[in-house]
Each structure stands twice: as structure tokens, then as C-alpha cells.
mmCIF file of C-alpha atoms in Angstrom:
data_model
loop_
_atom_site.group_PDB
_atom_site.id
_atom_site.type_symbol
_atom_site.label_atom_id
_atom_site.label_comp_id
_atom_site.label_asym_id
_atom_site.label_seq_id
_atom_site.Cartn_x
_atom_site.Cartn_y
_atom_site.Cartn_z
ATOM 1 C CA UNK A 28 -74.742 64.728 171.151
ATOM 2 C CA UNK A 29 -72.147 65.704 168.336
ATOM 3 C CA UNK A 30 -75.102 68.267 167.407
ATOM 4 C CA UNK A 31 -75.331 69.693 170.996
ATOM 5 C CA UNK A 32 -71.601 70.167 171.432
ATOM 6 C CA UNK A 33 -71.267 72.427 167.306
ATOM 7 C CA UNK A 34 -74.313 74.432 169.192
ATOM 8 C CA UNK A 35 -72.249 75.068 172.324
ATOM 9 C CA UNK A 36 -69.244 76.488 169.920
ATOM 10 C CA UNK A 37 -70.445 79.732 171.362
ATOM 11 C CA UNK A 38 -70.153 78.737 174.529
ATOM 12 C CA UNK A 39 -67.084 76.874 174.886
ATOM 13 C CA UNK A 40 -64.936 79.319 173.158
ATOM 14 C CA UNK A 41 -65.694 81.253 176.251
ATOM 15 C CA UNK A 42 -64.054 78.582 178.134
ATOM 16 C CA UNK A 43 -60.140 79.137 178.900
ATOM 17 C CA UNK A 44 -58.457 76.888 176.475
ATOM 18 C CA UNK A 45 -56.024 75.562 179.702
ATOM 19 C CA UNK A 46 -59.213 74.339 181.497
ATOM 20 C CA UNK A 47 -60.253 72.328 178.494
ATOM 21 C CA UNK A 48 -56.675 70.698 178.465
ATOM 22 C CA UNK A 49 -56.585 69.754 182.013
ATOM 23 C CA UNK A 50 -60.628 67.867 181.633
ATOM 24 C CA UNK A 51 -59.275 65.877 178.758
ATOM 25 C CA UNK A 52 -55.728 65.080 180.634
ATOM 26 C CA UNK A 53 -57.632 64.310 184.172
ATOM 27 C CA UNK A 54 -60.067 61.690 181.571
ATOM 28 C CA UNK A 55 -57.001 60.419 180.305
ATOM 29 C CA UNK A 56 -54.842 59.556 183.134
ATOM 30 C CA UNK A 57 -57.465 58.105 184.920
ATOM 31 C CA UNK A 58 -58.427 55.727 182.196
ATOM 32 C CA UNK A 59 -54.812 54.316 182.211
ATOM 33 C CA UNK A 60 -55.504 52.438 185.401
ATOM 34 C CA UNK A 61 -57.060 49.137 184.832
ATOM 35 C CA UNK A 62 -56.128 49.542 180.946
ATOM 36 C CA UNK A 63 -54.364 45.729 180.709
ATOM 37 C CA UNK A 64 -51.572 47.011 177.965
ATOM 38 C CA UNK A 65 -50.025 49.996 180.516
ATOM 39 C CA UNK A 66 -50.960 47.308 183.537
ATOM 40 C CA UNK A 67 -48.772 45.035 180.784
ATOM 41 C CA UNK A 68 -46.231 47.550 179.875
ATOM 42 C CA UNK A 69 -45.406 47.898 183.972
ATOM 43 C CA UNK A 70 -44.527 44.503 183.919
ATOM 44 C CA UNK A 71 -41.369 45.367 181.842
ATOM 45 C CA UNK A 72 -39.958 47.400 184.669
ATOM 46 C CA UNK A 73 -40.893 44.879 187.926
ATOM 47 C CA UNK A 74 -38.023 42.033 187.564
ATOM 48 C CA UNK A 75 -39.210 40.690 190.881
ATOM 49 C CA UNK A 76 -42.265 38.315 189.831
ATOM 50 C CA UNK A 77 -43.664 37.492 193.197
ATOM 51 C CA UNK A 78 -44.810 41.506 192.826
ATOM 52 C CA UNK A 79 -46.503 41.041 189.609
ATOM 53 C CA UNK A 80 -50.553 41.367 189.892
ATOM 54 C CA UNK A 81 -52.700 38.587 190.043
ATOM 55 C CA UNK A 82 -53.878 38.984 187.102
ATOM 56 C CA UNK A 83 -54.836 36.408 184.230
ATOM 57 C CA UNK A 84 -52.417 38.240 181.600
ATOM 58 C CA UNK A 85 -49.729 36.659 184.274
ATOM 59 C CA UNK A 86 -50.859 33.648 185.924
ATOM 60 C CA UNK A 87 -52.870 32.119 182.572
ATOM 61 C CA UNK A 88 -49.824 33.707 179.688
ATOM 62 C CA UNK A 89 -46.053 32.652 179.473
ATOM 63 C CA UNK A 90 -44.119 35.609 180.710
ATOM 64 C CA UNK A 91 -42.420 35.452 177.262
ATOM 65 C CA UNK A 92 -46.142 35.712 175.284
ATOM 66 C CA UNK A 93 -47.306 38.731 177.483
ATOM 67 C CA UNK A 94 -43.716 40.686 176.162
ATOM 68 C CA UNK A 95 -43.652 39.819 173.146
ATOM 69 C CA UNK A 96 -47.940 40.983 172.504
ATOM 70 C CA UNK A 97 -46.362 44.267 174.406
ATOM 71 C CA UNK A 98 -43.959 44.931 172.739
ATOM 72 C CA UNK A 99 -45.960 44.211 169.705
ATOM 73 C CA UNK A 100 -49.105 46.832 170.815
ATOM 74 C CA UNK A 101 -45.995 49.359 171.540
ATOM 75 C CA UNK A 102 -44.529 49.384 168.462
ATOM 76 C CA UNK A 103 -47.914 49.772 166.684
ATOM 77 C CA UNK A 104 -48.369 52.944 168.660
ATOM 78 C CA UNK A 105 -44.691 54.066 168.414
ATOM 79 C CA UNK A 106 -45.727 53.748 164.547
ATOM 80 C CA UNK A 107 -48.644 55.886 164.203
ATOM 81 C CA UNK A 108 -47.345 58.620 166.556
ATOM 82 C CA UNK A 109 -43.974 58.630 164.543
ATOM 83 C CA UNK A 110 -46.252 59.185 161.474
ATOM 84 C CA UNK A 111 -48.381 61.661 162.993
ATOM 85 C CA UNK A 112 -45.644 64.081 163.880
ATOM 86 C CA UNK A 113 -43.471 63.679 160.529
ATOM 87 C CA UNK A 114 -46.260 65.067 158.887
ATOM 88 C CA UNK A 115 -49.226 62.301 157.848
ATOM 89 C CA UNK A 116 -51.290 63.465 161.408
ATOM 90 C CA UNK A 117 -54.408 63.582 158.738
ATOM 91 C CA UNK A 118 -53.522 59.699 157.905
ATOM 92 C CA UNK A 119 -54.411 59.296 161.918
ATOM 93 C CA UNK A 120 -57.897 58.324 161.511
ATOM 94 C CA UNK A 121 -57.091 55.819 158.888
ATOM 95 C CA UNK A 122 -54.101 54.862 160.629
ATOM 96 C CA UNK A 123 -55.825 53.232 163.391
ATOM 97 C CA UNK A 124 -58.570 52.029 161.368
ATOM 98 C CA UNK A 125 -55.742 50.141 159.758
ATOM 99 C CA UNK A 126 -54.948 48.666 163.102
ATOM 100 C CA UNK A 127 -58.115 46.706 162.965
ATOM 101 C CA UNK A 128 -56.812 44.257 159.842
ATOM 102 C CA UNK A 129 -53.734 44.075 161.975
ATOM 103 C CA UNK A 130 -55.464 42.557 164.419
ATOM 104 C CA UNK A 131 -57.763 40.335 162.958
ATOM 105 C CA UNK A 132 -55.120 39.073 159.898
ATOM 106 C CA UNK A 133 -51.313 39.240 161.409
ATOM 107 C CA UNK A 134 -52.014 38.964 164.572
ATOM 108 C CA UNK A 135 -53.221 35.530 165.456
ATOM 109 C CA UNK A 136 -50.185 34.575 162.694
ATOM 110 C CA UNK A 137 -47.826 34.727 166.151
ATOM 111 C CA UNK A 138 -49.895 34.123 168.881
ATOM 112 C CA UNK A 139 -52.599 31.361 169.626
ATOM 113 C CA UNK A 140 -56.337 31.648 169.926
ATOM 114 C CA UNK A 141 -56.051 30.945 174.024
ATOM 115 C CA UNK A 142 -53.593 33.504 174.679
ATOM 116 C CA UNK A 143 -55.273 36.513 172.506
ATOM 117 C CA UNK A 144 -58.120 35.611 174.844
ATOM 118 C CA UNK A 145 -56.369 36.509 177.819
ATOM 119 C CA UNK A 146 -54.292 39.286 176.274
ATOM 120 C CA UNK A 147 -56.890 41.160 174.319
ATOM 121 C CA UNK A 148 -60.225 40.182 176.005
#
């Protein structure tokens, strides 16, 4: 497929480059919905909890676990963006591949087995 598309060069630099922009934000808005760290990150701005989703990140997590994971999945992207625009946007690729020894080392060091379950199915 990666093959097809370096064929098509031709052919897509025919394409306006503001169409191309607005595929690749319409495929990345609509991914957001159903993604459980923005459904998460919504629960930091609904105080009322009888309008919290029924979902098992609530009813099957301490309110207090789900925040702090948050929080901790926010700053990790707050980090590699900060890095990408001061200058180490090459790093990016590694960058996230660095986020997988994160996740499997330092991770379960604050949070149990049960609740990375729910949190990060």
C-alpha cells in the first residue's frame, strides 16, 4: 500500500494541499469519539457524577485512579509535543516508541494489574 501511495506522488501533488488537510482532520476528529483517554479527559470538566457515562473506566475505577492514569497519559503527550516543537520533532518517532517501556516498566509501578485492565484495555 506504502508502494501504491510513492506511485500516486504524481497524482496527489495535483491535489489542493487544503483538501488533504481537511481528510486527515475529518479522520481525526472522528476517531476522538469512543477514544477512552478524551472520553477520560471529559471527566475532568463534569463535577456532577450522576452525568458521568456508564462506562467501566467509572463504575469498575476509583474516581481518584481514573485522574491520576489521565493526568498521567496527558503529561506524556504534553511531553513529546513540547519536544517536538522546541526542536527534537525528528526524536518523534522514537519518542513514542519510548512510550512503550513506559508502559510496560513504570507504569504498573503506580497502578494495579485490575485497574490497567479497565483503563488501558
Amino acid at each position: 500500500l506504502m508502494f501504491v501511495s510513492l506511485a500516486a506522488t504524481p497524482l496527489l501533488r495535483q491535489v489542493p494541499q487544503f483538501i488533504i488537510i481537511g481528510i486527515f482532520l475529518y479522520l481525526g476528529m472522528s476517531s476522538i469519539r469512543g477514544n477512552s483517554m478524551f472520553d477520560r479527559m471529559w471527566l475532568l470538566g463534569i463535577w456532577d457524577k450522576e452525568r458521568w457515562p456508564d462506562e467501566p473506566f467509572v463504575t469498575e475505577v476509583s474516581t481518584a485512579t481514573t485522574h491520576k492514569f489521565t493526568a498521567l497519559q496527558l503529561a506524556c503527550f504534553a511531553v513529546i509535543i513540547i519536544l517536538r516543537y522546541v526542536g527534537a520533532g525528528g526524536a518523534m518517532p522514537f519518542l513514542i516508541a519510548a512510550l512503550v517501556p513506559v508502559r510496560i516498566w513504570i507504569v504498573p509501578r503506580f497502578f494495579s494489574a485490575e485497574d490497567l485492565e479497565v483503563l488501558d484495555p
